[in-house]
Short mmCIF file of C-alpha atoms and ligand atoms in Angstrom, two decimals:
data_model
loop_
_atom_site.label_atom_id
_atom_site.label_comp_id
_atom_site.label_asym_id
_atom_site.label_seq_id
_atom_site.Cartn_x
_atom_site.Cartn_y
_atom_site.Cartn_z
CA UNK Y 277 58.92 -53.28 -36.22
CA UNK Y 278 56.20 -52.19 -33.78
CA UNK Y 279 54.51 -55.44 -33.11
CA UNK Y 280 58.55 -56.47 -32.49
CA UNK Y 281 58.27 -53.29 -30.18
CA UNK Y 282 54.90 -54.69 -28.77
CA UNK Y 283 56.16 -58.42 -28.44
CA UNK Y 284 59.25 -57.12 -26.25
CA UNK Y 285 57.20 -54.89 -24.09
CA UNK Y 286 54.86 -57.16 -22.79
CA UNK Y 287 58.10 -59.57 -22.44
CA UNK Y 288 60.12 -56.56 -20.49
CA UNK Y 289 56.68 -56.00 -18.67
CA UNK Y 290 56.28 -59.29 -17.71
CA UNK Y 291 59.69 -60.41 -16.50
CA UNK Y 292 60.91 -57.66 -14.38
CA UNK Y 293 57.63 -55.24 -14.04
CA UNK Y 294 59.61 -51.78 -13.08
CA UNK Y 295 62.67 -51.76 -15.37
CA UNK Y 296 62.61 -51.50 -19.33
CA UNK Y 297 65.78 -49.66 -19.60
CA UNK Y 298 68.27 -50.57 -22.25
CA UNK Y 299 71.02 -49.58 -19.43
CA UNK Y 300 72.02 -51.28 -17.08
CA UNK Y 301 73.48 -48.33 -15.33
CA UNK Y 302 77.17 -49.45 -15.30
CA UNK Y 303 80.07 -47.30 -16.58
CA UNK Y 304 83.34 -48.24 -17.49
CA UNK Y 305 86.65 -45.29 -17.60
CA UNK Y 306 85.92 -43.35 -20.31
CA UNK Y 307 82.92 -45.24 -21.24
CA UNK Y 308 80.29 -42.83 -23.83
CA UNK Y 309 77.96 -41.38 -21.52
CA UNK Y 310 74.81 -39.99 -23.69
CA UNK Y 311 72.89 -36.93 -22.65
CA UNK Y 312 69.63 -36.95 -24.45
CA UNK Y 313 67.68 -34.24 -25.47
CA UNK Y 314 64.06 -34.64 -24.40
CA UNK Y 315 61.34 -31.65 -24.83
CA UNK Y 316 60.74 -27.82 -24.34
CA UNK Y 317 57.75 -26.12 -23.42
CA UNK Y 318 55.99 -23.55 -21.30
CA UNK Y 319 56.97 -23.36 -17.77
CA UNK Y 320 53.85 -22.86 -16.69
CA UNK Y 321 52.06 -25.71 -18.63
CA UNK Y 322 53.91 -28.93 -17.98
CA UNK Y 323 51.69 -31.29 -20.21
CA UNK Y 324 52.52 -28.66 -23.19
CA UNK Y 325 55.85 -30.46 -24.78
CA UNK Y 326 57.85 -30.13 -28.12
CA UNK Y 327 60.59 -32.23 -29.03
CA UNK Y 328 63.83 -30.25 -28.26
CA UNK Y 329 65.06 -29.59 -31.63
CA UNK Y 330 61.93 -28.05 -32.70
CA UNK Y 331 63.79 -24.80 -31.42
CA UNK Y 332 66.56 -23.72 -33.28
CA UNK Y 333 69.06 -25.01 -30.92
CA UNK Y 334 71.81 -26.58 -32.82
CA UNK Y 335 73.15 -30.53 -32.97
CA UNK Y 336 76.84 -31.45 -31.66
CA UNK Y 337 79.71 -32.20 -33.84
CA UNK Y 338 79.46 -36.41 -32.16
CA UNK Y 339 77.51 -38.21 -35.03
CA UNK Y 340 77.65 -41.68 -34.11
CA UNK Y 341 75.67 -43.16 -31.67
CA UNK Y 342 73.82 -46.10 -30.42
CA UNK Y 343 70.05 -46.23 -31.64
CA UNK Y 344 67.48 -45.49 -28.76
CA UNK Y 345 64.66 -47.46 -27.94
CA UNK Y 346 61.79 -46.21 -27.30
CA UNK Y 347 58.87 -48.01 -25.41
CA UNK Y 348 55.03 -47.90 -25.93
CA UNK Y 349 54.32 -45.98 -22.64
CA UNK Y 350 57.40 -43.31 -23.57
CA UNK Y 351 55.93 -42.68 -27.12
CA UNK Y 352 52.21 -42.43 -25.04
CA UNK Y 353 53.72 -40.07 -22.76
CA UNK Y 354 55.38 -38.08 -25.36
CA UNK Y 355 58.82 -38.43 -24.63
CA UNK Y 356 60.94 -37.99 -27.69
CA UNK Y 357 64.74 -38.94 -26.85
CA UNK Y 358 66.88 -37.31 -29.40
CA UNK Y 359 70.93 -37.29 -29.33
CA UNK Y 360 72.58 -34.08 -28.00
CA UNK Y 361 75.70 -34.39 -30.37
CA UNK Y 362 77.86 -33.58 -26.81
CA UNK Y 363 80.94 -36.04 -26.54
CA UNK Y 364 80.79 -37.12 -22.44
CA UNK Y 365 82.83 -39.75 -21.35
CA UNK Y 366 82.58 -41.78 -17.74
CA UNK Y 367 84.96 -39.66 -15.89
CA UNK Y 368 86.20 -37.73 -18.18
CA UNK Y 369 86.16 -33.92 -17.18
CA UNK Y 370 85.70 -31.22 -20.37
CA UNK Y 371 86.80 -28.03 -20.21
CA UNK Y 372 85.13 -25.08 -19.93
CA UNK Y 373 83.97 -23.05 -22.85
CA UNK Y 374 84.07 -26.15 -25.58
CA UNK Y 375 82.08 -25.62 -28.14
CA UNK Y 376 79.52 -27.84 -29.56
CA UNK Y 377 78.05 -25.52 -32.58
CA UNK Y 378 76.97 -22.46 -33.47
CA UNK Y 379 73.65 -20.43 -34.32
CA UNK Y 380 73.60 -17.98 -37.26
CA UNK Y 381 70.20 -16.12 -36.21
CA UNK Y 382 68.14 -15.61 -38.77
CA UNK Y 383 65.16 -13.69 -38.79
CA UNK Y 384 62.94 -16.84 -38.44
CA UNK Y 385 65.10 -18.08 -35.41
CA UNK Y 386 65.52 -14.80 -33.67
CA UNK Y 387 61.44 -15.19 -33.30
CA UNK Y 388 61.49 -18.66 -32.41
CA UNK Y 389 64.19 -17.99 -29.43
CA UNK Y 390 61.99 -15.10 -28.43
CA UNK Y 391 58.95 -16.81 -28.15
CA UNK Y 392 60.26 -19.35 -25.96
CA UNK Y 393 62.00 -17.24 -24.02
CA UNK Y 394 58.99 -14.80 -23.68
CA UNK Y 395 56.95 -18.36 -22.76
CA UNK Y 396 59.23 -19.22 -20.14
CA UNK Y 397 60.83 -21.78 -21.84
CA UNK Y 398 62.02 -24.68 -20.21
CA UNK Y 399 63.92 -27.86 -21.38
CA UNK Y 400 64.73 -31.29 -20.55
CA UNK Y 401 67.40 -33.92 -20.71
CA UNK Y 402 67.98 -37.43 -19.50
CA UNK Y 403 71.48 -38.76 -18.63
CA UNK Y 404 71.52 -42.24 -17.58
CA UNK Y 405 67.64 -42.13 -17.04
CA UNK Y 406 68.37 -38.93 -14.28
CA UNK Y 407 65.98 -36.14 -15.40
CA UNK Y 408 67.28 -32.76 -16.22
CA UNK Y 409 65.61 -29.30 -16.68
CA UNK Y 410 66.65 -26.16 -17.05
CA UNK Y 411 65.28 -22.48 -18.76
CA UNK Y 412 65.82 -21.83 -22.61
CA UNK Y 413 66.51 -18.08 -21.21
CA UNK Y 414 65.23 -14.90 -19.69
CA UNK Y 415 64.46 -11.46 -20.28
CA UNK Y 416 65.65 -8.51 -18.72
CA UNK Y 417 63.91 -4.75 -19.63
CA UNK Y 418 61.97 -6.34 -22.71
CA UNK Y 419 65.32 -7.52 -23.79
CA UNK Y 420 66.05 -11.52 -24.10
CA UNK Y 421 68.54 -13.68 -23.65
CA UNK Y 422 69.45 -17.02 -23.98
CA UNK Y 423 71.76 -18.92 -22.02
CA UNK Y 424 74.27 -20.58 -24.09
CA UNK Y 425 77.12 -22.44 -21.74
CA UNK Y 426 75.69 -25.68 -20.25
CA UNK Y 427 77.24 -26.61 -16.87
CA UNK Y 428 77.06 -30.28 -15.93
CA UNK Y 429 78.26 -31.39 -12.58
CA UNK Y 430 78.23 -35.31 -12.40
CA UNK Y 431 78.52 -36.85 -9.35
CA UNK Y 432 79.62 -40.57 -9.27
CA UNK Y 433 80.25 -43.56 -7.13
CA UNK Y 434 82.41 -46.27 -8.39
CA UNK Y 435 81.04 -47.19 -12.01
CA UNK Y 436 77.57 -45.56 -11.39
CA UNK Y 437 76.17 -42.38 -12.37
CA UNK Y 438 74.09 -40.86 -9.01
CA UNK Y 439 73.55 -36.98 -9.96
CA UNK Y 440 73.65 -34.43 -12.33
CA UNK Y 441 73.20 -30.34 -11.53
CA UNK Y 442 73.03 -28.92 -14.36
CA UNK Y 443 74.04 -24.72 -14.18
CA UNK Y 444 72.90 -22.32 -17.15
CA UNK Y 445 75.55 -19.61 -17.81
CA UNK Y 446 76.56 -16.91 -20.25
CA UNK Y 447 73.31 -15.47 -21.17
CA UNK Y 448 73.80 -13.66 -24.84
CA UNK Y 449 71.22 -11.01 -26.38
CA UNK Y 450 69.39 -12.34 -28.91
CA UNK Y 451 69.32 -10.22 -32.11
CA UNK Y 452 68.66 -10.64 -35.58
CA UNK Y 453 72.01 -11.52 -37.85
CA UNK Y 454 73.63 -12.57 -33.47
CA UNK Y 455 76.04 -15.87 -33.60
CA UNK Y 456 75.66 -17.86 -30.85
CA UNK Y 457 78.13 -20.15 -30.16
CA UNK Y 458 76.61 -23.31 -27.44
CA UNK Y 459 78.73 -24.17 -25.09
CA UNK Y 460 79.08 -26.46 -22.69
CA UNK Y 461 81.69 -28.16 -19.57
CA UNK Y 462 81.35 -31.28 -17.65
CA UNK Y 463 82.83 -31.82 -13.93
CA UNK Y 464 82.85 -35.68 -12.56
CA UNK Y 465 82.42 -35.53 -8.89
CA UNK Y 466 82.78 -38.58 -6.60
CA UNK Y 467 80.05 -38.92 -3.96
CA UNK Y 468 79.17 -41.25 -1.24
CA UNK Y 469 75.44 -41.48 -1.99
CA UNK Y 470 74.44 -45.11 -2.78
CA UNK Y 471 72.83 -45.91 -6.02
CA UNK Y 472 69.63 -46.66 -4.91
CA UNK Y 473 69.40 -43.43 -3.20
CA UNK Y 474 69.80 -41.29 -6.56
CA UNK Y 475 66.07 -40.57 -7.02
CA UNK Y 476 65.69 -39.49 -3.28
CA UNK Y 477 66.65 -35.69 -4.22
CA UNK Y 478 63.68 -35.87 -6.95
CA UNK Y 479 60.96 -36.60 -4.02
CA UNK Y 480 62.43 -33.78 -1.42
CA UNK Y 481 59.54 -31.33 -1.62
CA UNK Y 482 62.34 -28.47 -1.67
CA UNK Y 483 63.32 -29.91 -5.19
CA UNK Y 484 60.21 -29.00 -7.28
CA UNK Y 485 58.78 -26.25 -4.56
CA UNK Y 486 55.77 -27.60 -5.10
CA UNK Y 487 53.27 -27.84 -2.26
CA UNK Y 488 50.92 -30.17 -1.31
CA UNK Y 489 47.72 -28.85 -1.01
CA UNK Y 490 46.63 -30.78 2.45
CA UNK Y 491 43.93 -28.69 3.23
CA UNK Y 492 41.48 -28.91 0.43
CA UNK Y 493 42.29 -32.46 0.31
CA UNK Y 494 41.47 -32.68 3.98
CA UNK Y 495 38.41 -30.61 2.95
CA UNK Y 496 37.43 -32.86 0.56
CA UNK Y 497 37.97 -35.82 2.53
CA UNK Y 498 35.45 -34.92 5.23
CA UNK Y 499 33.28 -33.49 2.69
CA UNK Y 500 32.65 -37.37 1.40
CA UNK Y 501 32.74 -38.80 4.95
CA UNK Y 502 30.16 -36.13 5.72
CA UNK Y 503 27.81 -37.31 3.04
CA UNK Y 504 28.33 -40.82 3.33
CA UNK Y 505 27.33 -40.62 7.30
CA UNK Y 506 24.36 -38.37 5.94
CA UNK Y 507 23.03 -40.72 3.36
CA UNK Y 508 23.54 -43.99 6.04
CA UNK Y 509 22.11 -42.51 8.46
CA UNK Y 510 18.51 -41.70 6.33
CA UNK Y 511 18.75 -45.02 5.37
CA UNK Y 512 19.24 -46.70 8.94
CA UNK Y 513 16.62 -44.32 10.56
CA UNK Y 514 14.27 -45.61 7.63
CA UNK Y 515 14.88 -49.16 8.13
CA UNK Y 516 14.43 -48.81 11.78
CA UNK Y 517 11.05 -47.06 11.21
CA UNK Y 518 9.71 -49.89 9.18
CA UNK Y 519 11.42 -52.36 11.03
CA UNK Y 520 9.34 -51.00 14.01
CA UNK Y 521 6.06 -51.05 11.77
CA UNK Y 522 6.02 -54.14 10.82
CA UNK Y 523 6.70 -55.51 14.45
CA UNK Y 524 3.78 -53.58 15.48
CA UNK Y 525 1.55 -54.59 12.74
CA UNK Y 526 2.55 -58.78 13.27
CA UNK Y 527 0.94 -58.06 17.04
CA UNK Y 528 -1.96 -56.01 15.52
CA UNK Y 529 -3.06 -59.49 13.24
CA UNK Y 530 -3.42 -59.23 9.85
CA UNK Y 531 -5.88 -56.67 9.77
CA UNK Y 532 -3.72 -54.25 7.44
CA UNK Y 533 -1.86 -56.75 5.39
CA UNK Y 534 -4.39 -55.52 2.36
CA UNK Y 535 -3.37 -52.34 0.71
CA UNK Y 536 -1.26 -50.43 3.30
CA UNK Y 537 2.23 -51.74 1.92
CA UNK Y 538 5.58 -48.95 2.81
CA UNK Y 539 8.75 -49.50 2.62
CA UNK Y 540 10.73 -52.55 1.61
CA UNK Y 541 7.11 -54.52 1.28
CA UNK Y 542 6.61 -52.26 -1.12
CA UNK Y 543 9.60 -52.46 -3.38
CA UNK Y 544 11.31 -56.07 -2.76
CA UNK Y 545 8.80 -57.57 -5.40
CA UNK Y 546 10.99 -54.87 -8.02
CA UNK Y 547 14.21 -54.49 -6.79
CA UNK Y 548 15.94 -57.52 -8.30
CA UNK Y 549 14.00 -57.18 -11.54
CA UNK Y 550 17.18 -56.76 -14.50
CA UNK Y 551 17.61 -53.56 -15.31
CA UNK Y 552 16.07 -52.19 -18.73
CA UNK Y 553 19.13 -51.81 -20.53
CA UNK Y 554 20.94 -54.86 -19.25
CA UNK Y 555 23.75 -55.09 -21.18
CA UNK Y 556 24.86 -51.64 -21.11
CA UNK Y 557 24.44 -52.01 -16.86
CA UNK Y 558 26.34 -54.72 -16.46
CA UNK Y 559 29.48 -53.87 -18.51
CA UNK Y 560 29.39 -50.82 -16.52
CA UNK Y 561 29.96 -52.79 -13.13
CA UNK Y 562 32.25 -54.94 -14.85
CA UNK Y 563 34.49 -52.12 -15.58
CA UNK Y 564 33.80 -51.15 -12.41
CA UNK Y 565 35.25 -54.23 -10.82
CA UNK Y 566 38.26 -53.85 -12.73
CA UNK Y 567 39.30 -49.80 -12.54
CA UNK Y 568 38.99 -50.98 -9.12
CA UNK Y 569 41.44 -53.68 -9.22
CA UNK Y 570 43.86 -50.80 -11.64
CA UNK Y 571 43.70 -48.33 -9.12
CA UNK Y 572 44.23 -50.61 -6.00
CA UNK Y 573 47.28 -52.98 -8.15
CA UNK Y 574 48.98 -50.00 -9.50
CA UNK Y 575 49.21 -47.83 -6.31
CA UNK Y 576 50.55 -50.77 -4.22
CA UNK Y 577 53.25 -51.20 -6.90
CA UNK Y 578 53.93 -47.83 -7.16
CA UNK Y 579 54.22 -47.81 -3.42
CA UNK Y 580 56.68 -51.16 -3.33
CA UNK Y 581 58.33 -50.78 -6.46
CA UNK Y 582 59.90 -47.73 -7.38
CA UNK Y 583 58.08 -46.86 -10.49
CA UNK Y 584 59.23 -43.11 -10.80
CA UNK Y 585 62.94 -43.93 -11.31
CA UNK Y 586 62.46 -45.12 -14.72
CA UNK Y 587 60.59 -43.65 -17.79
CA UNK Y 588 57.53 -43.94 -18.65
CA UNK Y 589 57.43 -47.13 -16.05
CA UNK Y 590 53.83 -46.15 -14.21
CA UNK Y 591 52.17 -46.21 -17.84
CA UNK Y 592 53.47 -49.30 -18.81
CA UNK Y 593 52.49 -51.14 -15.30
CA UNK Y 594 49.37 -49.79 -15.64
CA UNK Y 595 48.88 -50.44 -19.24
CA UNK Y 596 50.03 -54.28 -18.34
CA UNK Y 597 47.84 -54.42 -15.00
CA UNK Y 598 44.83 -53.45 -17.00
CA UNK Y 599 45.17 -56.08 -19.83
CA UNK Y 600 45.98 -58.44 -16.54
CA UNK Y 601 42.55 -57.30 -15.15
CA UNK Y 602 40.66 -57.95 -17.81
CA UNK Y 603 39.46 -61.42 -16.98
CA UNK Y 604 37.84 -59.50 -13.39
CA UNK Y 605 36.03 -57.24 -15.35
CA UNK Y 606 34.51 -60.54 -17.91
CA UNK Y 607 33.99 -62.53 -14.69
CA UNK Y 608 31.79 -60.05 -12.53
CA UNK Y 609 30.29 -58.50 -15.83
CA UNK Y 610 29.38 -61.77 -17.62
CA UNK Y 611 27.64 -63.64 -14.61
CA UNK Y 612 25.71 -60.78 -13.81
CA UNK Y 613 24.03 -60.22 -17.24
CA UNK Y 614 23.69 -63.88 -16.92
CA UNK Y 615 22.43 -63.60 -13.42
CA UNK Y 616 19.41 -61.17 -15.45
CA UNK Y 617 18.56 -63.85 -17.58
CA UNK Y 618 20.82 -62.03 -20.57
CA UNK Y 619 21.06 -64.25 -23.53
CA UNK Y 620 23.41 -62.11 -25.95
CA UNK Y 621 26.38 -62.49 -23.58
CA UNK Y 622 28.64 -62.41 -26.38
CA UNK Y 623 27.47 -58.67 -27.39
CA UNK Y 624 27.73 -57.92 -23.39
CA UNK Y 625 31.51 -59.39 -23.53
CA UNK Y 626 32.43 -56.93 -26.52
CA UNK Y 627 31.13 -53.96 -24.77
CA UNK Y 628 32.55 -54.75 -21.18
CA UNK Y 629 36.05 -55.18 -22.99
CA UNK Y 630 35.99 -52.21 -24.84
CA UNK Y 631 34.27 -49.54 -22.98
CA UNK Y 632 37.05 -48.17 -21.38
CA UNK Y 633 39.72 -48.49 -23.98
CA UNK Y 634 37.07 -46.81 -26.30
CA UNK Y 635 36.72 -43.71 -23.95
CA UNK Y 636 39.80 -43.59 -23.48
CA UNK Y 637 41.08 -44.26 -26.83
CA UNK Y 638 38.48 -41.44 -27.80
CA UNK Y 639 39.80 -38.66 -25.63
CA UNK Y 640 43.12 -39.48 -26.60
CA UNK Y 641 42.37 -39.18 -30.35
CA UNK Y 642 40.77 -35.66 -29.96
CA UNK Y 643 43.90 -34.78 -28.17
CA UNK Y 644 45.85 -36.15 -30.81
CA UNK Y 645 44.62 -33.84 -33.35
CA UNK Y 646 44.95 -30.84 -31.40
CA UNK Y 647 48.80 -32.08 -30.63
CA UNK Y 648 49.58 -32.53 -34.54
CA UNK Y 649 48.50 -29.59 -35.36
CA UNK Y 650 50.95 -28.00 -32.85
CA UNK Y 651 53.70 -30.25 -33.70
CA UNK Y 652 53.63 -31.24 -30.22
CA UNK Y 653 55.49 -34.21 -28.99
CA UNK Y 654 52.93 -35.90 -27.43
CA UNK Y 655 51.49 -36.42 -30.77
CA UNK Y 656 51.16 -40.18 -30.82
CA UNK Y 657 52.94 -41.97 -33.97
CA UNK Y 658 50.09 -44.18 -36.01
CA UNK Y 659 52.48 -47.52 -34.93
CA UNK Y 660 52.06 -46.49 -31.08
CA UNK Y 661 48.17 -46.58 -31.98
CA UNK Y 662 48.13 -49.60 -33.62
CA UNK Y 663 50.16 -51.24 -30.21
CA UNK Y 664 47.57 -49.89 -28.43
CA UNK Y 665 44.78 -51.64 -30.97
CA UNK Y 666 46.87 -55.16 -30.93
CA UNK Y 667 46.85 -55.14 -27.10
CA UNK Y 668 43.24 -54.56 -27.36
CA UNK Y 669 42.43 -57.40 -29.61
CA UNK Y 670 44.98 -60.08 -28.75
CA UNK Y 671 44.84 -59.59 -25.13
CA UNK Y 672 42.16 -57.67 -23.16
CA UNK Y 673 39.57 -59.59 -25.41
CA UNK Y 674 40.35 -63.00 -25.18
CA UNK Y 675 40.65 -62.42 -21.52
CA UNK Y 676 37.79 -60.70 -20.90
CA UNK Y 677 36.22 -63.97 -22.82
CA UNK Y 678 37.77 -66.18 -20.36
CA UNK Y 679 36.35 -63.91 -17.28
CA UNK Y 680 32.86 -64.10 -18.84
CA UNK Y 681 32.98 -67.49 -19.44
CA UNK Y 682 34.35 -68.68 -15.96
CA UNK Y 683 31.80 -66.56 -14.35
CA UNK Y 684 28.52 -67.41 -16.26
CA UNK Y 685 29.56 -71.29 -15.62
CA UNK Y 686 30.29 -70.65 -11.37
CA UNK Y 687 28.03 -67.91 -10.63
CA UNK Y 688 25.21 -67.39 -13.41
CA UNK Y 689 22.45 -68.56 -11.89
CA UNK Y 690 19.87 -66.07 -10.58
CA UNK Y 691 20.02 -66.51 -6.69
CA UNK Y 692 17.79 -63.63 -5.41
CA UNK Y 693 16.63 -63.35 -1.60
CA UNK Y 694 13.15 -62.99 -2.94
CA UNK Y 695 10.88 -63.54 -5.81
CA UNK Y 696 10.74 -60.76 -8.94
CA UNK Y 697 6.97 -59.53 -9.42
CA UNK Y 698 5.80 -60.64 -12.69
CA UNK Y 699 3.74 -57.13 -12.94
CA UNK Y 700 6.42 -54.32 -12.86
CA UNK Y 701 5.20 -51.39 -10.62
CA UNK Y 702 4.35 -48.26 -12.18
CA UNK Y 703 7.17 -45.78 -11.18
CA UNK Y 704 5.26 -42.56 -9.74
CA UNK Y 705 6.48 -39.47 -11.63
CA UNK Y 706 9.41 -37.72 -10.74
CA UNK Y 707 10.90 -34.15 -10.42
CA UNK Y 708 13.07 -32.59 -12.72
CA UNK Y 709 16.13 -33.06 -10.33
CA UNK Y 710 16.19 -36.73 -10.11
CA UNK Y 711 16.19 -37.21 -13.91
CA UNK Y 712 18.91 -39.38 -14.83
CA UNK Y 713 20.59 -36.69 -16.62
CA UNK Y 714 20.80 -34.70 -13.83
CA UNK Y 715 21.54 -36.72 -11.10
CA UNK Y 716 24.98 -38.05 -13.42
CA UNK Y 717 26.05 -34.81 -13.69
CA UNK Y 718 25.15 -34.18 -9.71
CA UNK Y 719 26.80 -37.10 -9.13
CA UNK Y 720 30.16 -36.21 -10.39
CA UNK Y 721 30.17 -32.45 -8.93
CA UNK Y 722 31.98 -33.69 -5.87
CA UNK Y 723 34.97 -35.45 -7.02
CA UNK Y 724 35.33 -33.36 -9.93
CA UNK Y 725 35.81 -30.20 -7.63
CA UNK Y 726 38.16 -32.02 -5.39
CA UNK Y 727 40.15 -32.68 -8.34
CA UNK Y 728 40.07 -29.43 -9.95
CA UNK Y 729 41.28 -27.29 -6.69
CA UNK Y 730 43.94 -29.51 -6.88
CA UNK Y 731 44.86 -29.09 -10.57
C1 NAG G 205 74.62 -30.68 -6.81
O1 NAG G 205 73.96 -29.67 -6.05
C2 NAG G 205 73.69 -30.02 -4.72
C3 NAG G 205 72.91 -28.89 -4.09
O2 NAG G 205 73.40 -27.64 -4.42
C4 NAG G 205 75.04 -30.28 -3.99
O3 NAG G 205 74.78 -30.66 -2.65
C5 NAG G 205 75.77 -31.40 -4.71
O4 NAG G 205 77.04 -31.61 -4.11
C6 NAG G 205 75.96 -31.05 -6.18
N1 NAG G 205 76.53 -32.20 -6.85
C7 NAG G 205 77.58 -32.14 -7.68
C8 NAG G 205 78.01 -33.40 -8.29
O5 NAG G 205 78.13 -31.09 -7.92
#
């Protein structure tokens, strides 16, 4: 079933890149309409989710329904699409006050309710792929309450769903031994807004209230601009220094040509000598090349293609544009080791193509075991893992073979400006701040604290 799953992905991925909906968005009169349940968690901590019926919330009396698919970037992303049991139909207004099922509180789900109302609760839905949210409950005085009566106000034009507000009512005390009855109405409004306009209200900063914080990114914009003028302009008053030296010494005759080597005389005999570690160093550029190519594919699709109108669509385009990339990451890798004179290019091929799923694979398995033993929906199911290892194997490899190949055959062969020194020089010692150590950890100070205000 999942390498079905896995086959039709990469199918859905690669005929229409954006959409891998099993809608197409079209209702008929009275046509089922299904609101799924999605996740609850803390307000306050957005990546924290647990599939909605892990609260005591109760299932609908509607037992039949359609099976829902879920993709590989969905089940990565945690989203965990269960059926609400409410009967809406295309059009079809319900009455207020009709009742879907009722709660018997018992002890154990008094203190569930309370916790997550306590936590700030929050819950989401999807109808028709339109995102949802809305609070489990709130407390007043140290008492709590949970809202039982679901509003849904539908707005429609001609056989196409365009937006749903969804209104919490009738908040009831929770107590011990309490029934709650859920409730819920539905309202179908006609509007005039087009289809393709229905994901506009989602990017209105006023929707989410949440601000942009275009000061410390400014900040840390002309932070790097600062220290990239710094750093070139050492390096071009350097250059211009020995530039001048060496003019001066060509009129002077060769009287110091013994001995008195600075500057690039002194180093070009060493700086195109392969590194000591060469395979390790050039998988690392490799990768390089290619997070490059990610970053640069995905936001220019993002920015064409609408990629936040359907679930879970910006992992799966980036998931597909990184398998894509593979071949740039074999081809700038593979000629460079070659380039060094590497002989084990097949061992430099298997680390360029799985460095990055490995790290990342890595992090997401330590994450995994903290989410399990929460019960937390982004938990990811062993199939979705073994996806992940398939399109590892059966595609990023054999195209990071094809990269490596095609680039050790055009561009292997060494073509430095100048000759290596047979004799490497001695390096002189160094302080303790410009051990490698160090200077990584330096290094990634900078964007790590632009990204962390921002977080
Ligand atoms: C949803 O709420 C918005 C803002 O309050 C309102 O403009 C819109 O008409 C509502 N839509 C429906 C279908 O009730």
């Amino acid at each position: 079933m999942y390498v079905w799953s896995l086959v039709l992905f990469l199918l859905l991925v690669t005929l229409k890149l954006s959409s891998a909906d099993e809608h197409n968005h079209i209702y008929e009169d009275q046509e089922e309409v299904v609101l799924w349940m999605n996740t609850v968690g803390p307000y306050h901590n957005r990546q924290e989710t647990y599939a909605y019926f892990s609260l005591p919330f109760c299932i609908g009396s509607k037992q039949s329904i359609s099976h829902y698919h879920e993709t590989l970037s969905e089940a990565l992303e945690g989203i965990e699409l269960e059926f609400s049991g409410y009967a809406i139909d295309f059009k079809e207004d319900v009455p207020p006050k009709t009742e879907t099922c009722m709660v018997e509180l018992s002890e154990e789900k008094y203190k569930a309710f309370v916790y997550a109302v306590k936590n700030h609760y929050w819950f989401q839905m999807y109808i028709d792929g339109l995102p949802i949210w809305g609070a489990v409950g709130k407390e007043h005085d140290k008492k709590f309450y949970i809202n039982t009566h679901k509003k849904f106000d539908i707005g429609y034009n001609g056989k196409r769903i365009i937006e749903v507000n969804l209104t919490n009512e009738n908040e009831q005390l929770l107590h011990v031994g309490a029934h709650l009855s859920f409730t819920y109405e539905v309202n179908w409004r006609p509007t005039t807004v087009e289809f393709k306009d229905r994901f506009d209200k989602y990017l209105d900063p006023n929707f989410f209230q949440h601000r942009i914080h275009w000061f410390s990114i400014f900040n840390s914009f002309m932070m790097v601009i600062f220290l990239v003028g710094l750093v070139s302009m050492i390096l071009v008053r350097t250059l211009r220094k020995d530039y001048a030296r060496y003019s001066k010494d060509e009129e002077m005759d060769d009287e110091h040509d013994l001995g008195d080597e600075y500057g690039w005389k002194n180093i070009h005999g060493d700086v195109f000598r392969s590194s000591s570690n060469p395979i390790l160093f050039t998988s690392v550029i490799g990768c390089g090349y290619q997070l490059t190519s990610v970053v640069l594919c995905v936001t220019s699709f993002a920015i064409i293609g609408d990629l936040y109108t359907e679930r879970g669509s910006l992992l799966s385009t980036a998931i597909f544009v990184y398998a894509a990339t593979s071949p740039i990451n074999g081809y700038f890798g593979g000629s460079l080791y070659s380039r060094m004179g590497g002989r084990i290019w097949i061992r430099q091929m298997l680390l360029s193509a799985f460095l990055i799923p490995s790290f990342v694979c890595g992090t997401a398995f330590l994450i995994n075991f903290i989410a399990i033993y929460y019960h937390a929906s982004r938990a990811i199911p062993f199939g979705t893992m073994l996806a992940v290892t398939c399109i590892c194997l059966f595609v990023i490899l054999p195209l990071t073979l094809v990269g490596t190949i095609v680039g050790r055959n055009l561009n292997g062969q060494p073509d430095h400006p100048c000759r290596v020194n047979a004799v490497p020089r001695p390096i002189p010692e160094k302080k303790w701040f410009m051990e490698p150590l160090v200077i990584t950890l330096l290094g990634g100070i900078l964007p790590f604290g632009s990204i962390f205000i921002e977080m």
